[in-house]
Coordinates of C-alpha atoms in Angstrom, one line a residue:
M151 CA -16.2 -5.8 -13.8
N152 CA -13.0 -4.2 -12.5
R153 CA -9.9 -6.3 -12.9
V154 CA -6.9 -4.9 -11.0
S155 CA -3.3 -5.9 -10.4
I156 CA -2.1 -6.4 -6.8
Q157 CA 1.2 -7.3 -5.2
G158 CA 1.0 -10.7 -3.5
F159 CA -1.4 -13.6 -3.7
E160 CA -5.2 -14.0 -3.2
G161 CA -6.0 -13.3 0.4
S162 CA -3.3 -10.7 0.8
F163 CA -3.8 -7.3 2.3
H164 CA -3.6 -5.8 -1.2
Q165 CA -6.7 -7.8 -2.1
V166 CA -8.5 -6.5 1.0
A167 CA -7.6 -2.9 0.0
A168 CA -8.8 -3.6 -3.6
Q169 CA -12.1 -4.9 -2.3
Q170 CA -12.6 -1.9 -0.1
F171 CA -12.2 0.5 -3.1
F172 CA -13.8 -1.5 -5.9
G173 CA -16.2 -3.8 -4.1
K174 CA -16.2 -7.4 -3.1
D175 CA -16.6 -8.6 -6.7
V176 CA -13.4 -7.1 -8.0
E177 CA -11.1 -9.5 -9.8
V178 CA -7.5 -9.4 -8.7
I179 CA -4.4 -10.2 -10.7
P180 CA -1.7 -11.4 -8.2
C181 CA 1.8 -10.2 -9.0
A182 CA 5.2 -11.2 -7.6
T183 CA 6.6 -7.6 -7.6
F184 CA 5.4 -4.0 -7.5
R185 CA 7.1 -3.5 -10.9
E186 CA 4.7 -6.2 -12.4
V187 CA 1.7 -4.5 -10.7
V188 CA 2.5 -1.2 -12.5
K189 CA 3.2 -2.9 -15.8
I190 CA -0.1 -4.8 -15.8
A191 CA -2.0 -1.8 -14.5
G192 CA -0.8 0.1 -17.5
N193 CA -1.9 -2.5 -20.0
K194 CA -5.5 -2.0 -21.1
K195 CA -5.7 -5.5 -22.4
E196 CA -4.9 -7.0 -19.0
S197 CA -6.5 -4.8 -16.4
T198 CA -8.5 -1.7 -15.4
G199 CA -5.9 -0.5 -12.9
G200 CA -3.8 -1.5 -9.9
V201 CA -3.5 -1.2 -6.2
M202 CA -0.1 -0.5 -4.7
A203 CA 1.1 0.0 -1.1
I204 CA 3.0 3.2 -0.7
E205 CA 3.7 3.6 3.0
N206 CA 3.2 2.1 6.4
S207 CA 2.7 3.8 9.7
I208 CA 5.5 1.8 11.3
A209 CA 7.9 1.0 8.5
G210 CA 7.5 4.3 6.7
S211 CA 7.5 5.1 3.0
I212 CA 8.1 2.4 0.4
L213 CA 10.6 4.5 -1.6
P214 CA 11.0 2.3 -4.7
N215 CA 7.2 2.5 -5.3
Y216 CA 7.4 6.3 -5.6
N217 CA 9.9 5.8 -8.4
L218 CA 7.7 3.3 -10.1
L219 CA 4.8 5.7 -9.9
Q220 CA 6.9 8.5 -11.4
K221 CA 7.9 6.4 -14.4
S222 CA 4.6 4.6 -14.9
G223 CA 2.5 7.4 -16.4
L224 CA -0.4 6.1 -14.3
K225 CA -2.8 8.4 -12.5
V226 CA -3.7 8.1 -8.8
V227 CA -7.5 7.9 -8.5
G228 CA -7.9 7.0 -4.9
E229 CA -6.3 5.7 -1.7
I230 CA -7.1 3.3 1.1
Y231 CA -5.8 3.4 4.7
L232 CA -6.0 -0.2 5.9
T233 CA -5.6 -1.3 9.5
I234 CA -3.2 -4.3 9.3
K235 CA -4.6 -7.1 11.5
Q236 CA -2.6 -10.3 11.8
N237 CA -4.3 -13.5 12.8
L238 CA -3.2 -17.1 13.6
L239 CA -4.9 -19.4 11.1
V240 CA -5.2 -23.2 11.2
N241 CA -7.1 -26.0 9.5
R242 CA -10.5 -26.9 11.0
G243 CA -10.3 -28.8 14.3
V244 CA -6.6 -27.9 15.0
Q245 CA -6.0 -26.8 18.6
L246 CA -3.2 -24.5 19.9
E247 CA -1.5 -27.5 21.5
D248 CA -1.3 -29.3 18.1
I249 CA 0.8 -26.5 16.5
R250 CA 4.5 -27.1 16.0
E251 CA 5.3 -24.5 13.3
V252 CA 4.1 -21.1 12.3
H253 CA 4.6 -19.9 8.7
S254 CA 4.4 -16.4 7.4
H255 CA 6.2 -13.4 5.8
P256 CA 9.1 -12.2 7.9
M257 CA 7.5 -8.8 8.6
A258 CA 4.2 -10.5 9.8
I259 CA 6.2 -12.7 12.1
Q260 CA 8.1 -9.7 13.5
Q261 CA 4.8 -7.9 14.1
C262 CA 3.6 -10.8 16.2
L263 CA 6.7 -11.8 18.2
D264 CA 5.2 -10.8 21.6
Y265 CA 2.4 -13.3 21.1
L266 CA 4.6 -16.0 19.4
D267 CA 7.2 -15.8 22.2
K268 CA 4.6 -17.4 24.6
Y269 CA 5.0 -20.7 22.7
H270 CA 7.8 -22.9 21.6
W271 CA 6.8 -23.0 17.9
K272 CA 9.3 -23.1 15.0
L273 CA 8.9 -19.9 13.0
V274 CA 9.3 -20.4 9.3
E275 CA 9.7 -17.3 7.0
T276 CA 7.9 -17.4 3.7
E277 CA 7.4 -15.0 0.8
D278 CA 3.8 -14.1 1.5
T279 CA 1.2 -14.2 4.3
A280 CA -1.6 -15.4 2.1
L281 CA 0.5 -18.0 0.3
S282 CA 1.3 -19.5 3.8
A283 CA -2.4 -19.8 4.5
K284 CA -3.0 -21.4 1.1
H285 CA -0.2 -23.9 1.8
I286 CA -1.5 -25.2 5.1
A287 CA -5.0 -25.5 3.6
K288 CA -3.7 -27.4 0.6
T289 CA -1.6 -29.8 2.7
R290 CA -4.3 -30.1 5.4
S291 CA -1.6 -29.9 8.0
K292 CA -2.6 -30.5 11.6
H293 CA 0.7 -29.1 13.0
I294 CA 1.3 -25.9 11.0
A295 CA -0.3 -22.5 11.5
A296 CA -0.1 -19.4 9.3
I297 CA -0.2 -15.7 10.1
A298 CA -2.4 -13.9 7.6
S299 CA -5.5 -11.8 7.1
K300 CA -9.2 -12.7 7.8
L301 CA -9.7 -12.7 4.1
A302 CA -7.2 -15.5 3.7
A303 CA -9.1 -17.5 6.4
D304 CA -12.3 -17.0 4.5
L305 CA -10.8 -17.9 1.1
F306 CA -9.1 -21.0 2.2
D307 CA -11.7 -22.2 4.8
L308 CA -9.4 -21.9 7.8
D309 CA -10.1 -21.3 11.5
M310 CA -8.9 -18.0 12.9
I311 CA -7.8 -19.7 16.2
A312 CA -6.2 -16.5 17.6
P313 CA -7.3 -13.1 16.1
N314 CA -5.4 -9.8 16.3
I315 CA -2.1 -11.3 17.5
H316 CA 0.0 -8.3 16.3
T317 CA 1.8 -6.3 19.0
M318 CA 1.2 -2.8 17.6
K319 CA -2.5 -2.4 17.3
K320 CA -2.2 0.9 15.4
N321 CA -0.5 -0.4 12.3
Y322 CA -1.8 1.1 9.0
T323 CA -0.8 0.7 5.4
R324 CA -1.7 3.3 2.8
F325 CA -2.5 1.9 -0.6
L326 CA -2.8 4.0 -3.8
V327 CA -5.3 3.0 -6.5
V328 CA -3.8 3.8 -10.0
Q329 CA -5.3 3.7 -13.5
R330 CA -4.3 4.6 -17.0
E331 CA -4.9 8.2 -17.9
D332 CA -7.6 7.3 -20.4
M333 CA -9.6 5.5 -17.6
A334 CA -9.0 8.0 -14.8
L335 CA -12.2 9.9 -14.7
P336 CA -12.5 13.1 -12.7
V337 CA -13.2 12.3 -9.0
I338 CA -16.3 14.0 -7.6
E339 CA -15.7 16.0 -4.4
S340 CA -11.9 15.5 -4.6
D341 CA -10.0 16.9 -1.7
K342 CA -6.4 15.5 -2.1
A343 CA -3.7 15.6 -4.8
S344 CA -0.3 14.0 -5.3
I345 CA 2.3 16.0 -7.1
H346 CA 6.0 15.6 -8.1
F347 CA 8.3 18.5 -8.6
H348 CA 11.9 19.7 -8.5
T349 CA 13.2 23.3 -8.2
D350 CA 16.3 25.0 -9.6
H351 CA 18.0 24.3 -6.2
S352 CA 18.8 28.0 -5.7
Q353 CA 18.8 29.2 -2.1
G354 CA 15.3 29.2 -0.6
S355 CA 13.6 27.6 -3.7
L356 CA 11.9 24.8 -1.8
A357 CA 10.8 27.2 0.9
R358 CA 9.1 29.4 -1.7
V359 CA 7.2 26.4 -3.0
L360 CA 6.1 25.4 0.5
T361 CA 5.1 29.0 1.4
A362 CA 2.9 29.2 -1.7
I363 CA 1.1 26.0 -0.8
A364 CA 0.6 27.1 2.8
G365 CA -0.6 30.5 1.6
Q366 CA -3.6 28.9 -0.1
G367 CA -4.6 27.2 3.1
I368 CA -3.6 23.8 1.8
N369 CA -2.4 21.1 4.2
L370 CA 0.9 19.5 3.1
S371 CA 0.3 16.0 4.5
K372 CA 3.3 14.4 2.9
L373 CA 6.7 15.6 1.6
Q374 CA 9.2 13.0 0.4
S375 CA 12.6 13.8 -1.2
F376 CA 14.4 11.7 -3.8
P377 CA 17.9 12.2 -5.3
I378 CA 17.8 13.0 -9.0
P379 CA 20.0 10.4 -10.8
G380 CA 23.0 11.8 -12.6
T381 CA 23.1 15.0 -10.5
E382 CA 25.3 16.0 -7.6
W383 CA 23.1 16.0 -4.5
R384 CA 20.0 17.5 -6.2
Y385 CA 16.5 16.3 -5.1
A386 CA 13.0 15.9 -6.5
F387 CA 10.0 15.9 -4.2
H388 CA 6.7 14.1 -3.9
A389 CA 4.0 16.0 -2.1
D390 CA 0.5 15.2 -1.0
L391 CA -1.8 18.2 -0.7
E392 CA -5.1 18.3 1.1
F393 CA -7.6 21.0 0.1
E394 CA -11.2 22.1 0.4
S395 CA -12.0 23.2 -3.2
A396 CA -10.8 22.6 -6.7
G397 CA -10.2 26.3 -7.1
Q398 CA -8.0 26.3 -4.1
L399 CA -5.8 23.6 -5.6
E400 CA -5.6 25.2 -9.0
Q401 CA -4.6 28.5 -7.5
A402 CA -1.8 26.8 -5.6
L403 CA -0.6 24.9 -8.7
D404 CA -0.6 28.2 -10.7
E405 CA 1.6 29.8 -8.0
I406 CA 4.1 27.0 -7.6
R407 CA 4.5 26.2 -11.3
P408 CA 6.8 29.2 -12.0
L409 CA 8.8 28.3 -8.9
T410 CA 9.6 24.8 -10.1
A411 CA 11.8 23.4 -12.9
A412 CA 9.3 20.6 -13.4
L413 CA 5.9 19.8 -12.0
D414 CA 3.7 16.7 -12.5
V415 CA 0.3 16.1 -11.0
Y416 CA 0.0 12.3 -10.3
G417 CA -3.7 12.5 -9.5
V418 CA -6.5 14.5 -7.9
Y419 CA -8.7 12.2 -5.8
K420 CA -10.7 11.8 -2.5
K421 CA -8.9 11.4 0.7
G422 CA -9.1 7.8 1.9
K423 CA -10.7 6.7 5.1
T424 CA -9.0 4.4 7.6
I425 CA -10.6 1.0 7.5

């Protein structure tokens, strides 16, 4: 059985993503921080990998997680694009008129303000959506609701009294699935790669790399820059490449390697579907 580290608690969107990739029977190891996720994912005695959010369609890239990925030595073996659906959860039998408080993570509350503004509930910020759901289930409160996932409702036997209360209906989070190199088997029919590189910063050096990628007919779906610590305004880059054949990718890497001062391939995997 797969046992993977996730950020957050049972019932979180990270667990939803883990189940989508590994199956419903995957065992998750809840972690308080992304740093802990990476640490446990890299320990073969504790896990078979990890699942880590890397960007959101509204909030953008989670920059510290790119740095964690770079230092981890882990390989990207897959990705999940998860539609974030926020729901109002209560204990069985609780009605809307019974609610006095709503508990959830600050971001989840912000995502649902248009709905919440219709009522005069006290909004209480917590550290995690799923933990809020677990709390109201444990206390059996008749006056507190939580904003969390459907999975949290199922796990803690709560009623989803108001589904899909988020304002932006097209809200997606991209999750990377990472494993130790000794476990990262070649992915059949791979069509996406994540790489990290930096150039000598001479004039036009980045443009030459991008031209070589485009020349192979590869789609550059992501380019993220990062300052290189200890340098004066020099940058490294993370790039996601979408391709049609392994040969196409190899040719591109062969062409850009001489154009870079350093090049690391984080992983070659199959492009994730939006769920």
